[in-house]
Amino acid sequence: MKINSVELDVSAVRRSQYPDEDLPEFLMVGRSNVGKSSFINALCNRKNLAYTSSKPGKTLTLNFYYINKEFYFVDVPGYGYAQRVMTQRMDFGRMIEEYLKSSENLKKCFLIIDSRHNPTEDDILMYNYLKHFDIDVVVIATKVDKIPKTKQHKHLKNICEVLDLPLSDVMLVSSETKQGIDKVHQIIEQYFLFLIIIFFFSSYNYL
């Protein structure tokens, strides 16, 4: 998949502010400072599309990135940031829950974790929370360039065991070296290919 155009279309805190376009949405969630913004930048082949910082907790809204005038990446505030005040955590929780409950365009979620460590309690809670809403989840294990190649498969197996997932549901990714980015593109392409197949067979049956 080649991304030719991308722009931050909407920053929202409530449903009434979501984009009006009826387009597929791919959700990005992860702990603060896990590399979510860098992952989005790498997917879009842009350096500064999503704001990155050494200080976590910079994303405060639901950010809808308009991709190729065909779909959206939706970036939500990172979870697990201890320095957020409790009222802010609750506001973020309600904001994300409203999106998960109300969005009819959400097609897939990329749950971003740190490949160097086993999933945290927050990661496990978020994964189970997403599955509670029957959302199709792919786990993206970032920062794999920080792990020796001889140990990457071991880390992958550990992540799968903690989350009780098959190996195919977890992808090792590096935003620095672009390892695994092409595979994420393929996942998005497969969704649109599926739509084309459904349209073809629907048209055939109609005829």
PDB file of C-alpha atoms in Angstrom:
ATOM      1  CA  MET A   1       0.000   0.000   0.000  1.00  0.00           C
ATOM      2  CA  LYS A   2       1.291   3.430  -0.931  1.00  0.00           C
ATOM      3  CA  ILE A   3       0.109   6.421   1.078  1.00  0.00           C
ATOM      4  CA  ASN A   4      -0.052   9.414  -1.241  1.00  0.00           C
ATOM      5  CA  SER A   5      -1.916  11.910   0.894  1.00  0.00           C
ATOM      6  CA  VAL A   6      -2.410  12.326   4.626  1.00  0.00           C
ATOM      7  CA  GLU A   7      -3.642  15.114   6.866  1.00  0.00           C
ATOM      8  CA  LEU A   8      -4.921  15.632  10.376  1.00  0.00           C
ATOM      9  CA  ASP A   9      -8.590  16.125   9.574  1.00  0.00           C
ATOM     10  CA  VAL A  10     -10.311  16.323  12.977  1.00  0.00           C
ATOM     11  CA  SER A  11      -9.354  16.420  16.653  1.00  0.00           C
ATOM     12  CA  ALA A  12     -12.387  15.398  18.678  1.00  0.00           C
ATOM     13  CA  VAL A  13     -13.406  14.894  22.286  1.00  0.00           C
ATOM     14  CA  ARG A  14     -17.023  13.841  21.648  1.00  0.00           C
ATOM     15  CA  ARG A  15     -19.131  12.029  19.056  1.00  0.00           C
ATOM     16  CA  SER A  16     -20.606  15.202  17.569  1.00  0.00           C
ATOM     17  CA  GLN A  17     -17.095  16.224  16.484  1.00  0.00           C
ATOM     18  CA  TYR A  18     -16.241  13.018  14.582  1.00  0.00           C
ATOM     19  CA  PRO A  19     -15.743  13.324  10.796  1.00  0.00           C
ATOM     20  CA  ASP A  20     -18.897  13.339   8.687  1.00  0.00           C
ATOM     21  CA  GLU A  21     -17.433  11.079   5.994  1.00  0.00           C
ATOM     22  CA  ASP A  22     -18.612   7.467   6.100  1.00  0.00           C
ATOM     23  CA  LEU A  23     -15.149   5.934   5.721  1.00  0.00           C
ATOM     24  CA  PRO A  24     -13.325   2.982   7.328  1.00  0.00           C
ATOM     25  CA  GLU A  25     -11.391   3.759  10.499  1.00  0.00           C
ATOM     26  CA  PHE A  26      -8.326   1.978  11.898  1.00  0.00           C
ATOM     27  CA  LEU A  27      -7.775   2.651  15.584  1.00  0.00           C
ATOM     28  CA  MET A  28      -4.351   3.085  17.232  1.00  0.00           C
ATOM     29  CA  VAL A  29      -4.148   2.483  20.997  1.00  0.00           C
ATOM     30  CA  GLY A  30      -1.248   1.986  23.383  1.00  0.00           C
ATOM     31  CA  ARG A  31       0.421   3.073  26.578  1.00  0.00           C
ATOM     32  CA  SER A  32       1.910   6.539  26.796  1.00  0.00           C
ATOM     33  CA  ASN A  33       5.438   6.652  25.403  1.00  0.00           C
ATOM     34  CA  VAL A  34       5.165   3.208  23.753  1.00  0.00           C
ATOM     35  CA  GLY A  35       5.945   4.639  20.313  1.00  0.00           C
ATOM     36  CA  LYS A  36       2.410   5.091  18.990  1.00  0.00           C
ATOM     37  CA  SER A  37       3.113   8.420  17.266  1.00  0.00           C
ATOM     38  CA  SER A  38       6.317   7.093  15.731  1.00  0.00           C
ATOM     39  CA  PHE A  39       4.389   4.070  14.458  1.00  0.00           C
ATOM     40  CA  ILE A  40       1.782   6.297  12.786  1.00  0.00           C
ATOM     41  CA  ASN A  41       4.525   8.422  11.236  1.00  0.00           C
ATOM     42  CA  ALA A  42       6.264   5.298   9.912  1.00  0.00           C
ATOM     43  CA  LEU A  43       3.011   3.907   8.464  1.00  0.00           C
ATOM     44  CA  CYS A  44       2.398   7.188   6.648  1.00  0.00           C
ATOM     45  CA  ASN A  45       6.067   7.649   5.697  1.00  0.00           C
ATOM     46  CA  ARG A  46       6.048  11.049   7.367  1.00  0.00           C
ATOM     47  CA  LYS A  47       8.433  12.428   9.979  1.00  0.00           C
ATOM     48  CA  ASN A  48       6.235  14.784  11.959  1.00  0.00           C
ATOM     49  CA  LEU A  49       2.619  13.901  11.177  1.00  0.00           C
ATOM     50  CA  ALA A  50       1.868  12.616  14.680  1.00  0.00           C
ATOM     51  CA  TYR A  51       3.578  14.558  17.457  1.00  0.00           C
ATOM     52  CA  THR A  52       6.372  12.645  19.191  1.00  0.00           C
ATOM     53  CA  SER A  53       7.969  13.664  22.456  1.00  0.00           C
ATOM     54  CA  SER A  54      10.295  12.314  25.119  1.00  0.00           C
ATOM     55  CA  LYS A  55       7.599  13.312  27.600  1.00  0.00           C
ATOM     56  CA  PRO A  56       4.538  11.000  27.479  1.00  0.00           C
ATOM     57  CA  GLY A  57       0.909  12.022  27.551  1.00  0.00           C
ATOM     58  CA  LYS A  58       0.919  14.621  24.756  1.00  0.00           C
ATOM     59  CA  THR A  59      -2.118  13.285  22.877  1.00  0.00           C
ATOM     60  CA  LEU A  60      -5.234  14.721  24.522  1.00  0.00           C
ATOM     61  CA  THR A  61      -7.892  14.188  21.845  1.00  0.00           C
ATOM     62  CA  LEU A  62      -9.104  11.628  19.321  1.00  0.00           C
ATOM     63  CA  ASN A  63      -7.059  12.554  16.250  1.00  0.00           C
ATOM     64  CA  PHE A  64      -8.495  11.492  12.890  1.00  0.00           C
ATOM     65  CA  TYR A  65      -5.823  11.295  10.157  1.00  0.00           C
ATOM     66  CA  TYR A  66      -7.345  11.343   6.662  1.00  0.00           C
ATOM     67  CA  ILE A  67      -5.419   8.845   4.520  1.00  0.00           C
ATOM     68  CA  ASN A  68      -5.499   8.769   0.696  1.00  0.00           C
ATOM     69  CA  LYS A  69      -8.995  10.276   0.902  1.00  0.00           C
ATOM     70  CA  GLU A  70     -10.140   6.699   1.545  1.00  0.00           C
ATOM     71  CA  PHE A  71      -9.918   5.957   5.264  1.00  0.00           C
ATOM     72  CA  TYR A  72      -8.829   7.235   8.683  1.00  0.00           C
ATOM     73  CA  PHE A  73      -6.210   6.375  11.246  1.00  0.00           C
ATOM     74  CA  VAL A  74      -7.637   7.258  14.656  1.00  0.00           C
ATOM     75  CA  ASP A  75      -5.086   8.046  17.362  1.00  0.00           C
ATOM     76  CA  VAL A  76      -6.353   8.100  20.952  1.00  0.00           C
ATOM     77  CA  PRO A  77      -4.651   9.319  24.166  1.00  0.00           C
ATOM     78  CA  GLY A  78      -2.166   6.869  25.633  1.00  0.00           C
ATOM     79  CA  TYR A  79      -3.188   4.950  28.727  1.00  0.00           C
ATOM     80  CA  GLY A  80      -1.170   4.148  31.844  1.00  0.00           C
ATOM     81  CA  TYR A  81       0.413   7.580  32.319  1.00  0.00           C
ATOM     82  CA  ALA A  82       0.774   7.827  36.095  1.00  0.00           C
ATOM     83  CA  GLN A  83       1.136  11.611  36.177  1.00  0.00           C
ATOM     84  CA  ARG A  84      -2.295  12.289  34.738  1.00  0.00           C
ATOM     85  CA  VAL A  85      -4.740  13.459  37.391  1.00  0.00           C
ATOM     86  CA  MET A  86      -7.607  11.081  38.103  1.00  0.00           C
ATOM     87  CA  THR A  87     -10.259  13.350  36.564  1.00  0.00           C
ATOM     88  CA  GLN A  88      -8.263  13.482  33.312  1.00  0.00           C
ATOM     89  CA  ARG A  89      -7.934   9.688  33.229  1.00  0.00           C
ATOM     90  CA  MET A  90     -11.681   9.360  33.698  1.00  0.00           C
ATOM     91  CA  ASP A  91     -12.356  11.891  30.937  1.00  0.00           C
ATOM     92  CA  PHE A  92     -10.064   9.990  28.570  1.00  0.00           C
ATOM     93  CA  GLY A  93     -11.721   6.708  29.519  1.00  0.00           C
ATOM     94  CA  ARG A  94     -15.185   8.067  28.762  1.00  0.00           C
ATOM     95  CA  MET A  95     -13.956   9.613  25.508  1.00  0.00           C
ATOM     96  CA  ILE A  96     -12.512   6.323  24.271  1.00  0.00           C
ATOM     97  CA  GLU A  97     -15.491   4.292  25.463  1.00  0.00           C
ATOM     98  CA  GLU A  98     -17.882   6.602  23.617  1.00  0.00           C
ATOM     99  CA  TYR A  99     -15.879   6.109  20.434  1.00  0.00           C
ATOM    100  CA  LEU A 100     -15.786   2.308  20.783  1.00  0.00           C
ATOM    101  CA  LYS A 101     -19.516   2.149  21.464  1.00  0.00           C
ATOM    102  CA  SER A 102     -20.667   4.594  18.821  1.00  0.00           C
ATOM    103  CA  SER A 103     -18.328   4.353  15.828  1.00  0.00           C
ATOM    104  CA  GLU A 104     -19.894   2.359  13.019  1.00  0.00           C
ATOM    105  CA  ASN A 105     -16.806   2.811  10.854  1.00  0.00           C
ATOM    106  CA  LEU A 106     -14.211   1.179  13.119  1.00  0.00           C
ATOM    107  CA  LYS A 107     -12.852  -1.823  11.214  1.00  0.00           C
ATOM    108  CA  LYS A 108      -9.707  -2.845  13.058  1.00  0.00           C
ATOM    109  CA  CYS A 109      -7.618  -1.856  16.058  1.00  0.00           C
ATOM    110  CA  PHE A 110      -3.845  -1.875  16.301  1.00  0.00           C
ATOM    111  CA  LEU A 111      -2.884  -2.350  19.958  1.00  0.00           C
ATOM    112  CA  ILE A 112       0.677  -1.080  20.337  1.00  0.00           C
ATOM    113  CA  ILE A 113       2.914  -2.548  23.022  1.00  0.00           C
ATOM    114  CA  ASP A 114       6.659  -2.557  23.738  1.00  0.00           C
ATOM    115  CA  SER A 115       8.272  -5.695  22.298  1.00  0.00           C
ATOM    116  CA  ARG A 116      11.109  -5.550  24.843  1.00  0.00           C
ATOM    117  CA  HIS A 117       8.798  -6.414  27.728  1.00  0.00           C
ATOM    118  CA  ASN A 118       5.866  -8.674  28.442  1.00  0.00           C
ATOM    119  CA  PRO A 119       2.477  -6.931  28.149  1.00  0.00           C
ATOM    120  CA  THR A 120       1.697  -4.884  31.248  1.00  0.00           C
ATOM    121  CA  GLU A 121      -1.497  -5.146  33.280  1.00  0.00           C
ATOM    122  CA  ASP A 122      -2.735  -2.053  31.443  1.00  0.00           C
ATOM    123  CA  ASP A 123      -2.015  -3.715  28.081  1.00  0.00           C
ATOM    124  CA  ILE A 124      -3.899  -6.843  29.118  1.00  0.00           C
ATOM    125  CA  LEU A 125      -6.848  -4.802  30.386  1.00  0.00           C
ATOM    126  CA  MET A 126      -6.973  -2.801  27.146  1.00  0.00           C
ATOM    127  CA  TYR A 127      -6.815  -5.951  25.015  1.00  0.00           C
ATOM    128  CA  ASN A 128      -9.680  -7.541  26.970  1.00  0.00           C
ATOM    129  CA  TYR A 129     -11.603  -4.261  26.851  1.00  0.00           C
ATOM    130  CA  LEU A 130     -11.341  -4.154  23.048  1.00  0.00           C
ATOM    131  CA  LYS A 131     -12.405  -7.786  22.723  1.00  0.00           C
ATOM    132  CA  HIS A 132     -15.375  -7.030  24.987  1.00  0.00           C
ATOM    133  CA  PHE A 133     -16.586  -4.702  22.231  1.00  0.00           C
ATOM    134  CA  ASP A 134     -15.928  -7.459  19.669  1.00  0.00           C
ATOM    135  CA  ILE A 135     -13.260  -5.391  17.925  1.00  0.00           C
ATOM    136  CA  ASP A 136     -10.796  -7.052  15.566  1.00  0.00           C
ATOM    137  CA  VAL A 137      -7.392  -6.482  17.225  1.00  0.00           C
ATOM    138  CA  VAL A 138      -3.869  -6.846  15.865  1.00  0.00           C
ATOM    139  CA  VAL A 139      -1.083  -6.464  18.432  1.00  0.00           C
ATOM    140  CA  ILE A 140       1.846  -4.343  17.237  1.00  0.00           C
ATOM    141  CA  ALA A 141       5.032  -4.983  19.229  1.00  0.00           C
ATOM    142  CA  THR A 142       7.190  -1.921  18.591  1.00  0.00           C
ATOM    143  CA  LYS A 143      10.861  -1.089  19.176  1.00  0.00           C
ATOM    144  CA  VAL A 144      11.966  -4.520  17.953  1.00  0.00           C
ATOM    145  CA  ASP A 145      15.172  -2.910  16.656  1.00  0.00           C
ATOM    146  CA  LYS A 146      16.223  -2.691  20.320  1.00  0.00           C
ATOM    147  CA  ILE A 147      16.196  -6.514  20.589  1.00  0.00           C
ATOM    148  CA  PRO A 148      18.941  -8.765  19.103  1.00  0.00           C
ATOM    149  CA  LYS A 149      17.558 -10.729  16.152  1.00  0.00           C
ATOM    150  CA  THR A 150      18.391 -14.006  17.868  1.00  0.00           C
ATOM    151  CA  LYS A 151      16.033 -13.104  20.735  1.00  0.00           C
ATOM    152  CA  GLN A 152      13.131 -11.564  18.788  1.00  0.00           C
ATOM    153  CA  HIS A 153      11.202 -14.819  18.370  1.00  0.00           C
ATOM    154  CA  LYS A 154      11.450 -15.490  22.120  1.00  0.00           C
ATOM    155  CA  HIS A 155       9.970 -12.085  22.888  1.00  0.00           C
ATOM    156  CA  LEU A 156       7.207 -12.734  20.345  1.00  0.00           C
ATOM    157  CA  LYS A 157       6.321 -16.047  21.997  1.00  0.00           C
ATOM    158  CA  ASN A 158       6.258 -14.435  25.453  1.00  0.00           C
ATOM    159  CA  ILE A 159       3.830 -11.751  24.270  1.00  0.00           C
ATOM    160  CA  CYS A 160       1.562 -14.372  22.683  1.00  0.00           C
ATOM    161  CA  GLU A 161       1.550 -16.473  25.843  1.00  0.00           C
ATOM    162  CA  VAL A 162       0.626 -13.538  28.080  1.00  0.00           C
ATOM    163  CA  LEU A 163      -2.228 -12.424  25.810  1.00  0.00           C
ATOM    164  CA  ASP A 164      -3.171 -15.989  24.828  1.00  0.00           C
ATOM    165  CA  LEU A 165      -2.817 -15.239  21.114  1.00  0.00           C
ATOM    166  CA  PRO A 166      -1.537 -17.151  18.083  1.00  0.00           C
ATOM    167  CA  LEU A 167       1.748 -15.914  16.623  1.00  0.00           C
ATOM    168  CA  SER A 168      -0.100 -14.581  13.569  1.00  0.00           C
ATOM    169  CA  ASP A 169      -1.969 -12.013  15.712  1.00  0.00           C
ATOM    170  CA  VAL A 170       1.200 -10.245  16.888  1.00  0.00           C
ATOM    171  CA  MET A 171       3.543  -8.298  14.621  1.00  0.00           C
ATOM    172  CA  LEU A 172       7.104  -7.254  15.429  1.00  0.00           C
ATOM    173  CA  VAL A 173       7.619  -3.700  14.190  1.00  0.00           C
ATOM    174  CA  SER A 174      10.316  -1.049  14.226  1.00  0.00           C
ATOM    175  CA  SER A 175       9.451   2.536  13.373  1.00  0.00           C
ATOM    176  CA  GLU A 176      13.193   3.225  13.047  1.00  0.00           C
ATOM    177  CA  THR A 177      14.175   0.486  10.580  1.00  0.00           C
ATOM    178  CA  LYS A 178      10.639   0.055   9.128  1.00  0.00           C
ATOM    179  CA  GLN A 179      10.684  -3.661   9.947  1.00  0.00           C
ATOM    180  CA  GLY A 180       7.133  -4.988   9.783  1.00  0.00           C
ATOM    181  CA  ILE A 181       5.622  -1.764   8.411  1.00  0.00           C
ATOM    182  CA  ASP A 182       4.942  -3.389   5.028  1.00  0.00           C
ATOM    183  CA  LYS A 183       3.044  -6.190   6.775  1.00  0.00           C
ATOM    184  CA  VAL A 184       0.802  -3.672   8.532  1.00  0.00           C
ATOM    185  CA  HIS A 185       0.139  -2.056   5.150  1.00  0.00           C
ATOM    186  CA  GLN A 186      -0.833  -5.493   3.837  1.00  0.00           C
ATOM    187  CA  ILE A 187      -3.380  -5.942   6.643  1.00  0.00           C
ATOM    188  CA  ILE A 188      -5.057  -2.676   5.640  1.00  0.00           C
ATOM    189  CA  GLU A 189      -4.924  -3.634   1.953  1.00  0.00           C
ATOM    190  CA  GLN A 190      -6.556  -6.983   2.731  1.00  0.00           C
ATOM    191  CA  TYR A 191      -9.527  -5.187   4.258  1.00  0.00           C
ATOM    192  CA  PHE A 192     -10.112  -3.209   1.053  1.00  0.00           C
ATOM    193  CA  LEU A 193      -9.564  -6.310  -1.068  1.00  0.00           C
ATOM    194  CA  PHE A 194     -12.254  -8.023   0.990  1.00  0.00           C
ATOM    195  CA  LEU A 195     -14.631  -5.130   0.220  1.00  0.00           C
ATOM    196  CA  ILE A 196     -13.934  -5.491  -3.499  1.00  0.00           C
ATOM    197  CA  ILE A 197     -14.643  -9.229  -3.359  1.00  0.00           C
ATOM    198  CA  ILE A 198     -17.899  -8.664  -1.465  1.00  0.00           C
ATOM    199  CA  PHE A 199     -18.941  -6.011  -3.986  1.00  0.00           C
ATOM    200  CA  PHE A 200     -18.107  -8.302  -6.907  1.00  0.00           C
ATOM    201  CA  PHE A 201     -20.125 -11.226  -5.592  1.00  0.00           C
ATOM    202  CA  SER A 202     -23.016  -8.964  -4.615  1.00  0.00           C
ATOM    203  CA  SER A 203     -23.116  -7.548  -8.134  1.00  0.00           C
ATOM    204  CA  TYR A 204     -22.848 -11.037  -9.645  1.00  0.00           C
ATOM    205  CA  ASN A 205     -25.737 -12.345  -7.552  1.00  0.00           C
ATOM    206  CA  TYR A 206     -27.814  -9.308  -8.462  1.00  0.00           C
ATOM    207  CA  LEU A 207     -27.300 -10.015 -12.152  1.00  0.00           C
TER     208      LEU A 207
END
